[in-house]
Coordinates of N, CA and C in Angstrom, one line a residue:
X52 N -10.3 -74.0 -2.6 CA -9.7 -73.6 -3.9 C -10.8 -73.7 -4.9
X53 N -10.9 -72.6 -5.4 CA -12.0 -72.7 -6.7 C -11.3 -72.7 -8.4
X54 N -11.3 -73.6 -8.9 CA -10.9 -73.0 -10.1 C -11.4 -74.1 -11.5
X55 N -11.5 -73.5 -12.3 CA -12.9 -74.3 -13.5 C -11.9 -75.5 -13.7
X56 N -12.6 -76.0 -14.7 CA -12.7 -77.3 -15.3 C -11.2 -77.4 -16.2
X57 N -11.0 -76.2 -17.0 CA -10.1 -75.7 -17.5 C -8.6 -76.0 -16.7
X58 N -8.8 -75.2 -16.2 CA -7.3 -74.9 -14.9 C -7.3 -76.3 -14.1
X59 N -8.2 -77.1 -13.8 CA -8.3 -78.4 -13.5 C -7.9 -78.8 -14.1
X60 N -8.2 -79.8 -15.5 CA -7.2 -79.8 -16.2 C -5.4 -79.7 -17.0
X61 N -5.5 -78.6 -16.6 CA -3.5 -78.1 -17.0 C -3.2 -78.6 -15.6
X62 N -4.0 -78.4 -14.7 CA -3.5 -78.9 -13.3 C -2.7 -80.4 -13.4
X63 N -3.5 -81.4 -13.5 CA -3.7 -83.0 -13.9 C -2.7 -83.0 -14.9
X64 N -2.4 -82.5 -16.2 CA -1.5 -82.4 -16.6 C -0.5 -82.4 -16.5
X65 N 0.0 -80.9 -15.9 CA 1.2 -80.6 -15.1 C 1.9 -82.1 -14.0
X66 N 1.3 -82.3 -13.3 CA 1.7 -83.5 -12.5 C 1.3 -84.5 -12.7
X67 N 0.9 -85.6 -13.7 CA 0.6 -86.8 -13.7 C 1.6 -87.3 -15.0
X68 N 2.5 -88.5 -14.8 CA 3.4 -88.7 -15.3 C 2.7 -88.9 -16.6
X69 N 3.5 -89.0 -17.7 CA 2.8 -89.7 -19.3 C 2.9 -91.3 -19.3
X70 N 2.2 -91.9 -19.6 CA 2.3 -93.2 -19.6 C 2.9 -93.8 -20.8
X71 N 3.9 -95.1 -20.2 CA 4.3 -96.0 -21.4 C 4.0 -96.2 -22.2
X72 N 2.9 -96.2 -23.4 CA 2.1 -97.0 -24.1 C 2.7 -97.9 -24.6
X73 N 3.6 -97.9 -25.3 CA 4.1 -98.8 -26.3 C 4.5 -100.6 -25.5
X74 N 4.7 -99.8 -24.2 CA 5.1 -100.5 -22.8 C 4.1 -101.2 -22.6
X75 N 3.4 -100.8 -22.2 CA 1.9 -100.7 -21.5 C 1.2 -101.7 -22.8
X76 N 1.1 -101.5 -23.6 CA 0.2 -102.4 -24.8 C 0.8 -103.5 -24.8
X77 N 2.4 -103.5 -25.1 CA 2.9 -104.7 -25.4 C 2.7 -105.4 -24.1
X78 N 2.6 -105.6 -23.2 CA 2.3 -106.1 -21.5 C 1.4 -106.9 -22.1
X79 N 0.1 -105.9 -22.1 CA -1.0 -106.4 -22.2 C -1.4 -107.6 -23.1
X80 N -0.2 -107.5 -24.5 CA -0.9 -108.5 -25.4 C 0.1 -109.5 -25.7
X81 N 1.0 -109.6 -24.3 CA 1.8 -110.7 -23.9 C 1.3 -111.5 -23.1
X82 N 0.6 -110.9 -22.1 CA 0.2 -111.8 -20.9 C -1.4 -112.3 -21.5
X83 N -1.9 -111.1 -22.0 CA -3.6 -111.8 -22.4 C -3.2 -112.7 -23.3
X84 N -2.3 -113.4 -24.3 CA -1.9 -113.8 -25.0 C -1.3 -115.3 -24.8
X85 N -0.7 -115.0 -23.4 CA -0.1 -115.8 -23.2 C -1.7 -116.7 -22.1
X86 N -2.4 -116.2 -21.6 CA -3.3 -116.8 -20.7 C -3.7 -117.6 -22.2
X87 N -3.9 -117.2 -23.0 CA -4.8 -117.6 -23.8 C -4.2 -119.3 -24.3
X88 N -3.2 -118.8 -24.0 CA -1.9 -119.9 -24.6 C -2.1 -121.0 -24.0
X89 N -2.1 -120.3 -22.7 CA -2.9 -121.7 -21.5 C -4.0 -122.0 -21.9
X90 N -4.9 -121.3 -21.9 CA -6.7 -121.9 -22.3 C -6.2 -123.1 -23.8
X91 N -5.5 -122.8 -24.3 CA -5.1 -123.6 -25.5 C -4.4 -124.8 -25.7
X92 N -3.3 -124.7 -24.4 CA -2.7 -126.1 -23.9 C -3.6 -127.0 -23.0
X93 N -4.3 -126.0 -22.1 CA -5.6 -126.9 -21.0 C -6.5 -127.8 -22.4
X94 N -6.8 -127.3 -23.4 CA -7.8 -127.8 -24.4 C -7.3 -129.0 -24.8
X95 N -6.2 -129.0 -25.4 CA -5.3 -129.7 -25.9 C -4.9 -131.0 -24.9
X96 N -4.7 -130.4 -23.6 CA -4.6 -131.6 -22.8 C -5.9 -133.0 -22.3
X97 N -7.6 -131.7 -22.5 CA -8.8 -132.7 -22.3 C -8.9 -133.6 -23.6
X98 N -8.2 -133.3 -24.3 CA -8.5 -133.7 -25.9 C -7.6 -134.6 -26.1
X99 N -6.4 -134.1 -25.4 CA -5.7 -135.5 -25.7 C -5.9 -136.6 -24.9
X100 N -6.8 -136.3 -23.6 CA -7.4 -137.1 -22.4 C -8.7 -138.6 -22.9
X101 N -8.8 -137.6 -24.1 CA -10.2 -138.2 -24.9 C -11.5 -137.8 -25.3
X102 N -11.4 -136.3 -24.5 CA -12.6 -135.6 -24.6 C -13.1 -135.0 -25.9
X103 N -14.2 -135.2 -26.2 CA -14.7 -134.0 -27.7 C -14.1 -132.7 -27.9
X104 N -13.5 -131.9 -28.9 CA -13.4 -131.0 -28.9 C -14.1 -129.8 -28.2
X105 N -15.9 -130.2 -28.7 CA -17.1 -129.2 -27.7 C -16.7 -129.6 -26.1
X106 N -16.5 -130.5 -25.4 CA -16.5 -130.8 -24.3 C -14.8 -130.7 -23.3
X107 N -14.1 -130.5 -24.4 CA -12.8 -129.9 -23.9 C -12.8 -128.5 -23.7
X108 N -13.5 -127.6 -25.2 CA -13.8 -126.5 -24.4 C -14.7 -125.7 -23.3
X109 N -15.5 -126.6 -23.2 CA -16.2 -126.5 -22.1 C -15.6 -126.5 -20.4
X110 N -14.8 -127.8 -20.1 CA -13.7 -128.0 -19.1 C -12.4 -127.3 -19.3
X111 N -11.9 -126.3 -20.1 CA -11.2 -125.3 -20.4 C -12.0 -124.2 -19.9
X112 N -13.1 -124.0 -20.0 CA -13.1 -122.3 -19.9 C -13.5 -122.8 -18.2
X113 N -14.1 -123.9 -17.5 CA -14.2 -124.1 -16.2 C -12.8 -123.9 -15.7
X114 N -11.7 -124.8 -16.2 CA -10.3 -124.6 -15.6 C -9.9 -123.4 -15.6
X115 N -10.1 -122.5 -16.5 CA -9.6 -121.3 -16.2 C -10.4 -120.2 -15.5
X116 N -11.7 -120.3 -15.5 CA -12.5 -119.5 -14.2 C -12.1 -120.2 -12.8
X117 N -12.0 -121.5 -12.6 CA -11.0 -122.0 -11.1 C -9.9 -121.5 -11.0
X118 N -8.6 -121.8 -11.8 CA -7.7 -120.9 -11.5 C -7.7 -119.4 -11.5
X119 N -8.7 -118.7 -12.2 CA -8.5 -117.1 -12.2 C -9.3 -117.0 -10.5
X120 N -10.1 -117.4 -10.5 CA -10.8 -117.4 -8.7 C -10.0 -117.4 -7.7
X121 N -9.4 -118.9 -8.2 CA -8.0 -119.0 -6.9 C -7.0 -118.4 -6.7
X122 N -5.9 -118.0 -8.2 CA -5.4 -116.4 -8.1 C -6.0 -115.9 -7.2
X123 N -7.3 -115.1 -7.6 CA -7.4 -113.9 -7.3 C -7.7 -114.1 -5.8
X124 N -8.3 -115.0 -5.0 CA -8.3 -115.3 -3.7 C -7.1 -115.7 -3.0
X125 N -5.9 -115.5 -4.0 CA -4.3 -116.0 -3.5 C -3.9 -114.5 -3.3
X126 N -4.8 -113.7 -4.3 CA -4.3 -112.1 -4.6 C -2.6 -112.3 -5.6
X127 N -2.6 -113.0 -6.4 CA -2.1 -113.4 -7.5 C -2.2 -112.7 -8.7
X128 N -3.6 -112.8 -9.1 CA -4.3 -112.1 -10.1 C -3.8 -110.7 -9.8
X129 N -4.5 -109.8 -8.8 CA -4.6 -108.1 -8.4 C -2.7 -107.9 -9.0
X130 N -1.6 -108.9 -8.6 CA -0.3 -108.3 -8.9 C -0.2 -108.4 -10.3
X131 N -0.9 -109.7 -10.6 CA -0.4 -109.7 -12.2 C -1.3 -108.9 -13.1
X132 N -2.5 -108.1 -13.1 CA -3.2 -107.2 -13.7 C -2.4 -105.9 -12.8
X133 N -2.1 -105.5 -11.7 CA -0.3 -104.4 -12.0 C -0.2 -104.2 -13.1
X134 N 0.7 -105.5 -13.4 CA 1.7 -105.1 -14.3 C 1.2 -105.1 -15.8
X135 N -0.1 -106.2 -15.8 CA -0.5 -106.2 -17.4 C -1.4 -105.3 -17.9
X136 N -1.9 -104.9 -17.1 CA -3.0 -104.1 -17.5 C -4.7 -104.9 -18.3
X137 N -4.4 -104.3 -18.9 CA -6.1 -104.9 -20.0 C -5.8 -106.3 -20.1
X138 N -4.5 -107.0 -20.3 CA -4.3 -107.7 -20.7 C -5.1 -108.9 -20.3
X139 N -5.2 -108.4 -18.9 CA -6.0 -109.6 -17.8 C -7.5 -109.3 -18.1
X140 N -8.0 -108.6 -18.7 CA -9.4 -108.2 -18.4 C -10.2 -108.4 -19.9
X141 N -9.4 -109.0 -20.5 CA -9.8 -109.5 -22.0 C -10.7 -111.2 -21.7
X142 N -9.6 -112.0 -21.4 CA -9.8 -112.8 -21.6 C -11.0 -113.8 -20.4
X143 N -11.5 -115.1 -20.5 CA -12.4 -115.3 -19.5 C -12.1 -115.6 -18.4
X144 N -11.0 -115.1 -17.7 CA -10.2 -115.1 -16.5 C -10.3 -113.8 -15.7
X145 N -10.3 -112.4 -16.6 CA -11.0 -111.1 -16.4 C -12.4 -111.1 -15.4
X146 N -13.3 -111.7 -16.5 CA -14.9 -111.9 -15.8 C -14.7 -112.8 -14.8
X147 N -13.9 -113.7 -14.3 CA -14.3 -114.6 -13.3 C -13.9 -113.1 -11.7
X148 N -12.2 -113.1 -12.5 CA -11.5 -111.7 -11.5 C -12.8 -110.8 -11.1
X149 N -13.4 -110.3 -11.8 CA -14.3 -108.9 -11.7 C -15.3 -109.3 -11.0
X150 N -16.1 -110.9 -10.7 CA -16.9 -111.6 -9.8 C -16.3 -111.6 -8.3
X151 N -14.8 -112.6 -8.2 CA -14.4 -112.4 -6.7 C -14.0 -111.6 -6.1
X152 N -13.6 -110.7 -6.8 CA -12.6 -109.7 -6.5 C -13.6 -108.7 -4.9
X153 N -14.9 -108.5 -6.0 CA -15.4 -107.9 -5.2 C -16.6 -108.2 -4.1
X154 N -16.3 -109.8 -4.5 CA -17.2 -110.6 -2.9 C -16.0 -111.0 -1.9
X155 N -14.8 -110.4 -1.9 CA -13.8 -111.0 -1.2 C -13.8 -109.1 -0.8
X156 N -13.8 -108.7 -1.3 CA -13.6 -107.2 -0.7 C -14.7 -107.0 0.4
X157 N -15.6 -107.1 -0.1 CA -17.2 -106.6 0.9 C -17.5 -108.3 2.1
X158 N -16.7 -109.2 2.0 CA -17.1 -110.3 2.9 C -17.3 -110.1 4.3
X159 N -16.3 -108.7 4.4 CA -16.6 -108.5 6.6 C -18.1 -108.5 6.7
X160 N -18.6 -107.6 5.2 CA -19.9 -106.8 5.9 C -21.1 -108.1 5.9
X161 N -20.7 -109.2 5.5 CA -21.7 -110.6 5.6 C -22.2 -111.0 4.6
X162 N -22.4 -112.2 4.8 CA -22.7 -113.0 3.0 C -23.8 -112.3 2.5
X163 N -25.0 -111.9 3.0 CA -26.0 -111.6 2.1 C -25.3 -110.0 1.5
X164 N -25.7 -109.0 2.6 CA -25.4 -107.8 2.7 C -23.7 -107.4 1.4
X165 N -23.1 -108.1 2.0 CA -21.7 -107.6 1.7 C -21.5 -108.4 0.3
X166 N -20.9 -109.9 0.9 CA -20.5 -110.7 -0.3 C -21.4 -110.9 -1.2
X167 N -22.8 -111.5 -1.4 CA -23.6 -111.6 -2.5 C -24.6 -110.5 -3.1
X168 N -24.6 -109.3 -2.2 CA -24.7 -108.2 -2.8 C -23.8 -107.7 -4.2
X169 N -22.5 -107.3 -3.9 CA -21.4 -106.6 -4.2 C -20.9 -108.0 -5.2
X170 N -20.9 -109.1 -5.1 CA -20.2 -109.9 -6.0 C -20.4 -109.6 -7.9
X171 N -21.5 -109.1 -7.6 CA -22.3 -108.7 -9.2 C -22.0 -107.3 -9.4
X172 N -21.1 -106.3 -8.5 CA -21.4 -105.1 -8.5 C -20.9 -104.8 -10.4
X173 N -19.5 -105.1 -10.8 CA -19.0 -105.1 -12.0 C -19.5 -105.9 -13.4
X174 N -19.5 -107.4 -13.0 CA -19.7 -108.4 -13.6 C -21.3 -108.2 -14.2
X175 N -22.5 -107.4 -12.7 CA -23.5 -107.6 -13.4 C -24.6 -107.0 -14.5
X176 N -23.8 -105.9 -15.1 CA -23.9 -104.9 -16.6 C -24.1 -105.8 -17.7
X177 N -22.8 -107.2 -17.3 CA -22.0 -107.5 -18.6 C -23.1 -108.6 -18.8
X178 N -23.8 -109.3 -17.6 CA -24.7 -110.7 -17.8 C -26.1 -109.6 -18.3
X179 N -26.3 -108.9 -17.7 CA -27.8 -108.4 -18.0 C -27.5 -108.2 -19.2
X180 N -26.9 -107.7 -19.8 CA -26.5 -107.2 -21.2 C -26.3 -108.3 -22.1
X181 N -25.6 -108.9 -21.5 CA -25.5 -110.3 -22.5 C -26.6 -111.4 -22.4
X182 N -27.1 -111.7 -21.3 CA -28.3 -112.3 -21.6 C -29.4 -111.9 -22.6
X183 N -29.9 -110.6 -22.2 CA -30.6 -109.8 -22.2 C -30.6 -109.9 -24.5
X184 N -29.3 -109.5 -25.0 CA -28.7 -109.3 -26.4 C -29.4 -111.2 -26.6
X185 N -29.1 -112.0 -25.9 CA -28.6 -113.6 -26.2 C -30.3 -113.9 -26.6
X186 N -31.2 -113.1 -25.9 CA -32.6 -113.5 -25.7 C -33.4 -113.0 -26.9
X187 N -32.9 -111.3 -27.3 CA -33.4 -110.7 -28.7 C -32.7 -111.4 -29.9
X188 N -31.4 -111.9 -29.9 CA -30.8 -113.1 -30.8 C -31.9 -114.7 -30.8
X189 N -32.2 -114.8 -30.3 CA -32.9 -115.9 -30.3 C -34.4 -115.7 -30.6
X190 N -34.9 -114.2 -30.1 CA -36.5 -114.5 -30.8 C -36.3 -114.2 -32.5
X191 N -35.2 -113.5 -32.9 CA -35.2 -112.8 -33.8 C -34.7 -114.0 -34.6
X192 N -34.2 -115.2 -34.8 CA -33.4 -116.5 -35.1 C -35.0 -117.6 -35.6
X193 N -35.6 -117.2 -34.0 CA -36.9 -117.7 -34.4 C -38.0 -117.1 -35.4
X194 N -38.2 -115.7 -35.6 CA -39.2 -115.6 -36.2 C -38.6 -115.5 -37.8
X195 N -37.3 -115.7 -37.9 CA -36.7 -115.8 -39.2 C -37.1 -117.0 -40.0
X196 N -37.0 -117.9 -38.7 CA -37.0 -119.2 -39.7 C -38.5 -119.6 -39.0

């Protein structure tokens, strides 16, 4: 079948249902909302444990990269980003997801080859990038002052 880019197009159109949005948004800034709610109760709870506020958040964002890991190695996570969409991919439970997700996918083909190849396939844009920004922030901090 040959036909342009155009006609492609109306094609995709024709048959692909319209999406929710209003649906679809509200999901998203319920559930990322509500994770968040967690990260905020977890905080609340190191703090009321006796920890520093810096060092509560610190054991907060650990707690919630353990549980997003474990989800998603329960395959917990993959059902609840289903239904929420972005909502899961905001918060720092997203980045931990986007890490296992894909060393649990590639694991037959072997730890080096498969799993610690492919573990960075998503996640590793976002470290180069952010390191990378974190490092010209810092010389630039330095030669300021």
């Amino acid at each position: 079948m040959n036909m342009t880019n155009q006609q492609y197009q109306e094609l995709v159109r024709a048959r692909s249902e319209a999406s929710p949005q209003a649906k679809d948004m509200t999901w998203a800034f319920c559930v990322g909302g509500g994770i968040c709610v967690v990260g905020q109760l977890v905080m609340e709870l190191y703090q009321y444990w006796g920890l520093s506020q810096e060092d509560a958040g610190t054991w907060t964002t650990i707690t919630l990269i353990f549980l997003s890991a474990l989800s998603t190695g329960l395959k917990w996570y993959d059902k609840l980003a289903k239904h929420a969409g972005a909502g899961t991919l905001v918060p720092v439970t997203g980045f931990a997801n986007s890490i296992v997700s894909p060393a649990m996918d590639f694991k037959t083909e072997g730890f080096i080859t498969g799993m610690a190849a492919k573990m960075f396939q998503i996640a590793g844009p976002v470290l180069v990038f952010g390191l990378g920004t974190s490092v010209l922030y810092g010389l630039i901090l330095c030669l300021v002052n």
